[in-house]
XYZ file of C-alpha atoms in Angstrom:
343
model
C 0.000 0.000 0.000
C 1.228 3.489 -0.876
C 0.341 6.466 1.321
C 1.005 10.112 0.429
C 1.426 12.143 3.615
C 1.670 15.852 4.427
C 5.243 16.192 5.681
C 4.233 18.696 8.385
C 2.079 16.217 10.322
C 3.901 15.673 13.640
C 4.913 12.316 15.085
C 3.829 10.368 11.981
C 7.200 9.326 10.589
C 8.076 5.838 11.685
C 4.494 5.052 12.670
C 2.907 5.356 9.213
C 5.541 3.012 7.784
C 3.832 0.208 9.711
C 1.004 0.522 7.167
C 2.974 0.587 3.916
C 5.164 2.677 1.614
C 5.065 6.342 2.623
C 5.774 9.421 0.509
C 6.076 12.711 2.412
C 5.309 15.952 0.567
C 4.462 19.553 1.364
C 0.707 19.643 1.890
C 0.125 22.705 -0.278
C 2.113 21.184 -3.143
C 0.552 17.702 -3.357
C -0.504 17.311 -7.005
C -2.527 14.921 -9.147
C 0.648 13.233 -10.375
C 1.759 12.687 -6.771
C -1.431 10.831 -5.806
C -2.084 8.989 -9.083
C -0.831 5.629 -7.785
C -1.504 6.203 -4.067
C -3.940 4.093 -2.073
C -4.431 6.594 0.748
C -3.729 10.199 1.682
C -3.057 11.564 5.164
C -3.287 15.335 4.961
C -4.059 18.629 6.698
C -6.098 21.660 5.641
C -3.571 22.825 3.046
C -4.404 19.970 0.641
C -7.654 20.460 -1.281
C -9.045 17.063 -2.176
C -11.369 17.393 -5.149
C -11.895 16.111 -8.677
C -8.911 18.049 -9.997
C -6.585 16.259 -7.583
C -8.139 12.809 -7.533
C -9.734 12.011 -10.903
C -8.081 8.965 -12.426
C -6.100 8.174 -9.282
C -6.101 4.938 -7.311
C -6.848 6.734 -4.020
C -9.355 4.787 -1.950
C -9.249 6.621 1.386
C -8.358 10.070 2.719
C -7.730 10.921 6.370
C -7.315 14.559 7.331
C -5.550 14.839 10.682
C -7.681 17.869 11.567
C -11.087 18.681 13.011
C -12.138 20.741 9.991
C -12.772 19.146 6.616
C -13.977 21.956 4.354
C -10.852 21.303 2.241
C -12.417 17.969 1.254
C -14.999 17.937 -1.551
C -17.055 15.386 0.329
C -19.822 15.329 -2.291
C -17.292 14.316 -4.940
C -15.597 11.798 -2.647
C -18.933 10.179 -1.825
C -19.946 10.173 -5.493
C -16.833 8.310 -6.644
C -16.631 6.038 -3.600
C -13.485 7.387 -1.959
C -13.682 6.926 1.803
C -12.731 9.817 4.037
C -12.538 10.865 7.662
C -11.589 13.822 9.800
C -10.435 13.734 13.427
C -13.252 15.333 15.430
C -12.209 16.636 18.810
C -8.516 15.863 18.357
C -7.384 19.369 19.274
C -10.409 20.590 21.223
C -8.424 20.977 24.449
C -5.756 22.970 22.620
C -8.280 25.454 21.204
C -9.962 25.739 24.596
C -6.555 26.467 26.140
C -5.977 29.214 23.547
C -9.338 30.878 24.257
C -8.906 30.682 28.029
C -5.321 31.961 27.904
C -6.281 34.857 25.621
C -9.020 35.875 28.042
C -6.703 35.590 31.047
C -4.019 37.666 29.306
C -6.494 40.384 28.306
C -7.954 40.450 31.805
C -4.478 41.047 33.273
C -4.088 43.955 30.816
C -7.463 45.411 31.779
C -8.916 44.998 28.283
C -11.701 42.829 29.705
C -12.973 41.911 33.151
C -13.866 38.331 34.002
C -15.891 39.450 37.031
C -19.610 39.027 36.302
C -18.684 38.192 32.714
C -21.172 36.659 30.278
C -19.665 34.692 27.401
C -21.545 33.654 24.281
C -20.253 30.407 22.775
C -21.406 30.111 19.159
C -21.098 26.496 18.045
C -21.134 23.878 20.793
C -19.479 20.823 19.303
C -16.300 19.199 20.607
C -14.425 22.499 20.907
C -17.301 24.753 21.929
C -18.414 22.343 24.644
C -14.947 22.246 26.171
C -14.587 26.034 25.915
C -17.924 26.450 27.687
C -16.811 24.111 30.478
C -13.475 25.921 30.907
C -15.116 29.346 31.053
C -17.771 28.157 33.485
C -14.929 26.962 35.712
C -13.491 30.493 35.555
C -16.774 31.792 36.958
C -18.189 33.149 33.707
C -21.862 32.888 32.843
C -22.019 30.967 29.553
C -24.693 31.257 26.859
C -24.638 28.512 24.219
C -25.831 28.913 20.642
C -26.023 25.909 18.324
C -29.147 25.795 16.117
C -28.574 22.252 14.737
C -28.146 20.866 18.257
C -31.102 22.875 19.519
C -33.292 21.326 16.817
C -32.152 17.839 17.819
C -32.032 18.272 21.584
C -34.038 21.353 22.569
C -33.251 22.623 26.031
C -30.478 24.897 27.095
C -29.490 26.775 23.914
C -30.159 30.445 23.196
C -30.567 32.414 19.974
C -27.805 34.441 18.363
C -29.907 37.526 19.112
C -29.823 36.644 22.818
C -26.026 36.499 22.676
C -25.881 39.818 20.821
C -27.825 41.412 23.649
C -26.181 39.829 26.693
C -22.589 38.775 25.956
C -19.442 40.574 27.089
C -17.360 38.117 25.063
C -18.423 36.135 21.979
C -16.314 33.196 20.829
C -16.979 31.314 17.568
C -16.557 27.544 17.241
C -18.709 26.634 14.248
C -17.792 24.692 11.132
C -17.829 26.642 7.872
C -21.021 26.003 5.914
C -22.519 27.904 2.994
C -25.726 25.925 2.476
C -28.485 24.384 4.569
C -30.789 25.989 7.117
C -27.967 27.407 9.254
C -25.084 28.622 7.043
C -22.136 30.013 8.977
C -20.331 31.868 6.189
C -20.078 35.498 7.389
C -22.222 34.664 10.393
C -20.555 37.643 12.069
C -21.671 40.121 9.424
C -22.064 43.882 9.452
C -25.669 43.427 10.581
C -24.485 41.143 13.394
C -21.929 43.706 14.568
C -24.467 46.523 14.545
C -26.831 44.432 16.649
C -24.349 44.045 19.523
C -25.395 45.730 22.745
C -22.420 45.478 25.122
C -19.358 46.135 22.908
C -18.089 42.574 23.401
C -14.691 41.063 22.771
C -14.899 38.907 19.625
C -12.836 35.694 19.419
C -12.611 33.570 16.269
C -10.766 30.258 16.297
C -13.195 28.413 14.010
C -12.856 29.284 10.314
C -11.807 32.661 8.967
C -14.846 33.001 6.732
C -17.233 32.758 9.681
C -16.371 36.402 10.435
C -16.700 39.056 7.719
C -13.305 40.790 7.620
C -14.644 44.143 6.449
C -17.410 44.096 9.051
C -14.909 43.279 11.799
C -12.558 46.098 10.813
C -15.468 48.528 10.804
C -16.693 47.253 14.170
C -13.278 47.861 15.740
C -12.897 51.298 14.149
C -16.385 52.443 15.156
C -16.216 50.999 18.667
C -19.031 48.498 18.086
C -16.868 45.886 19.811
C -14.274 46.154 22.552
C -11.543 44.316 20.639
C -10.897 41.071 18.774
C -8.768 37.946 19.089
C -8.342 36.327 15.678
C -6.609 33.029 14.936
C -8.437 32.103 11.722
C -8.586 34.474 8.773
C -10.222 34.891 5.421
C -7.915 34.188 2.465
C -5.192 32.437 4.470
C -2.253 32.669 4.186
C -2.737 36.067 2.497
C -4.425 37.680 5.468
C -5.739 41.223 5.782
C -2.858 43.225 7.255
C -5.114 46.114 8.240
C -7.171 43.741 10.376
C -4.017 42.224 11.878
C -2.879 45.694 12.923
C -6.251 46.460 14.522
C -6.787 43.307 16.626
C -5.279 42.973 20.097
C -4.242 39.363 19.456
C -3.745 37.944 15.962
C -2.146 34.544 15.443
C -1.392 32.330 12.396
C -4.134 29.680 12.755
C -2.359 27.816 15.550
C -5.000 27.665 18.300
C -5.227 23.917 17.824
C -1.481 23.425 17.570
C -0.660 21.763 20.860
C 1.614 18.754 20.901
C -1.183 16.798 22.567
C -3.747 17.754 19.924
C -1.380 16.944 17.086
C -0.569 13.567 18.610
C -4.295 12.846 18.904
C -4.908 13.811 15.271
C -2.012 11.727 13.999
C -3.118 8.698 15.995
C -6.747 9.020 14.878
C -5.754 9.404 11.207
C -3.444 6.386 11.269
C -6.041 4.312 13.083
C -8.657 5.253 10.486
C -6.412 4.219 7.586
C -5.629 0.916 9.278
C -9.311 0.222 9.919
C -10.357 1.091 6.362
C -7.843 -1.317 4.846
C -8.509 -4.054 7.400
C -5.111 -3.812 9.060
C -5.063 -4.792 12.729
C -2.722 -2.225 14.192
C -2.894 0.041 17.245
C -0.963 3.297 17.379
C 0.269 4.924 20.569
C 1.384 8.429 19.615
C 2.643 10.503 22.545
C 4.186 13.989 22.508
C 7.466 14.588 24.341
C 7.292 15.678 27.967
C 8.270 19.193 28.961
C 11.737 19.406 30.489
C 11.639 19.521 34.284
C 11.559 23.072 35.614
C 9.930 24.564 32.508
C 6.859 25.638 34.485
C 7.738 27.490 37.689
C 4.739 29.699 38.547
C 2.498 28.755 41.476
C -0.265 31.325 40.939
C -2.978 29.576 38.846
C -3.327 32.371 36.283
C 0.428 32.885 35.945
C 0.889 29.141 35.620
C -1.665 28.851 32.825
C -0.085 31.755 30.965
C 3.347 30.207 31.452
C 2.097 27.065 29.741
C 0.752 29.175 26.895
C 0.289 32.870 26.205
C -1.007 33.692 22.689
C 0.521 37.165 22.932
C 3.890 35.673 21.985
C 2.500 34.240 18.756
C 0.653 37.479 18.043
C 3.832 39.514 18.371
C 5.628 37.202 15.939
C 2.880 37.476 13.310
C 2.468 41.238 13.661
C 6.206 41.641 13.204
C 6.253 39.507 10.033
C 2.740 39.125 8.542
C 4.129 37.776 5.263
C 5.490 34.789 7.196
C 2.011 33.503 8.112
C 2.516 30.133 6.429
C 6.068 29.698 7.709
C 5.073 30.581 11.276
C 2.259 28.054 11.079
C 4.227 25.272 9.404
C 7.241 25.641 11.711
C 5.250 26.229 14.884
C 6.951 24.898 18.052
C 4.206 22.719 19.469
C 3.181 23.530 23.036
C 1.973 21.137 25.721
C -1.528 21.412 27.153
C -1.435 22.506 30.769
C -4.425 20.824 32.393
C -3.023 17.281 32.820
C 0.317 18.604 34.055
C -1.113 21.109 36.521
C -3.312 18.463 38.105
C -0.688 15.771 38.444
């Protein structure tokens, strides 16, 4: 079996070889000729899997080692019988850590106050659910908006209008959809911004296109919102530099880039390939431990920010916005702090 693999997927070399012949290529440069005789692909978001890439190939299965899968033309894959999977929840804890750390950092700067704070979580899947739990533990009042789940489950969800009226912070965790009853493309539109009551902090770690770039720039300039934390951007990697200059924290789509999350995604992708091809193989992918003495703070907030502070990544991107892709591809993976703090 031949597998074409994105060469930036961590911890996969040596493990994938247990499944067959492996060819490692830059994800953004994988071409039709590269996959023509491949049986499987293991990729990330930089590889668009559609008819142009796959027609006439021998590819039978695609695993993307990511939560998101809008880079897969799933309608085409289903039509031609190519199996596919994503890795739901693999980096949920990493994104939740990013959101919590950003809020803690901004609270220490006085940009926001977490006292009597109401947070609107838009999209309550794997990531949104964990974010909601983390913020509840901080003492925040959490409002959850997820129309598809509300239709299935009823109960404890609120409308987007309710969040517009009540939230001090709004954080987006939806997939990117353009069709269906609840499209999320430009969910945070100009009309959305002008309907906000409390000048909230806006956080987007979902997909760049969920937030309208022009509307967000206007909202910051006109004081419709307090500020913004942006990790996902429209037109990546060619992001809007004016928006980057305006936001208080802007990072190169790395909220989910913890060592733990990457290890989870790699393991889940390899396991899926093995299962699809009927190979009985278990994969134990573990990130390296932090060197002893790396974390020294005893104060809970300082300790969490010592594990990860997104301000560092923001400073690097603002200094060199043209290096978005390089900063993302060469990102030094961080460890998630929760299991280590509690040990």
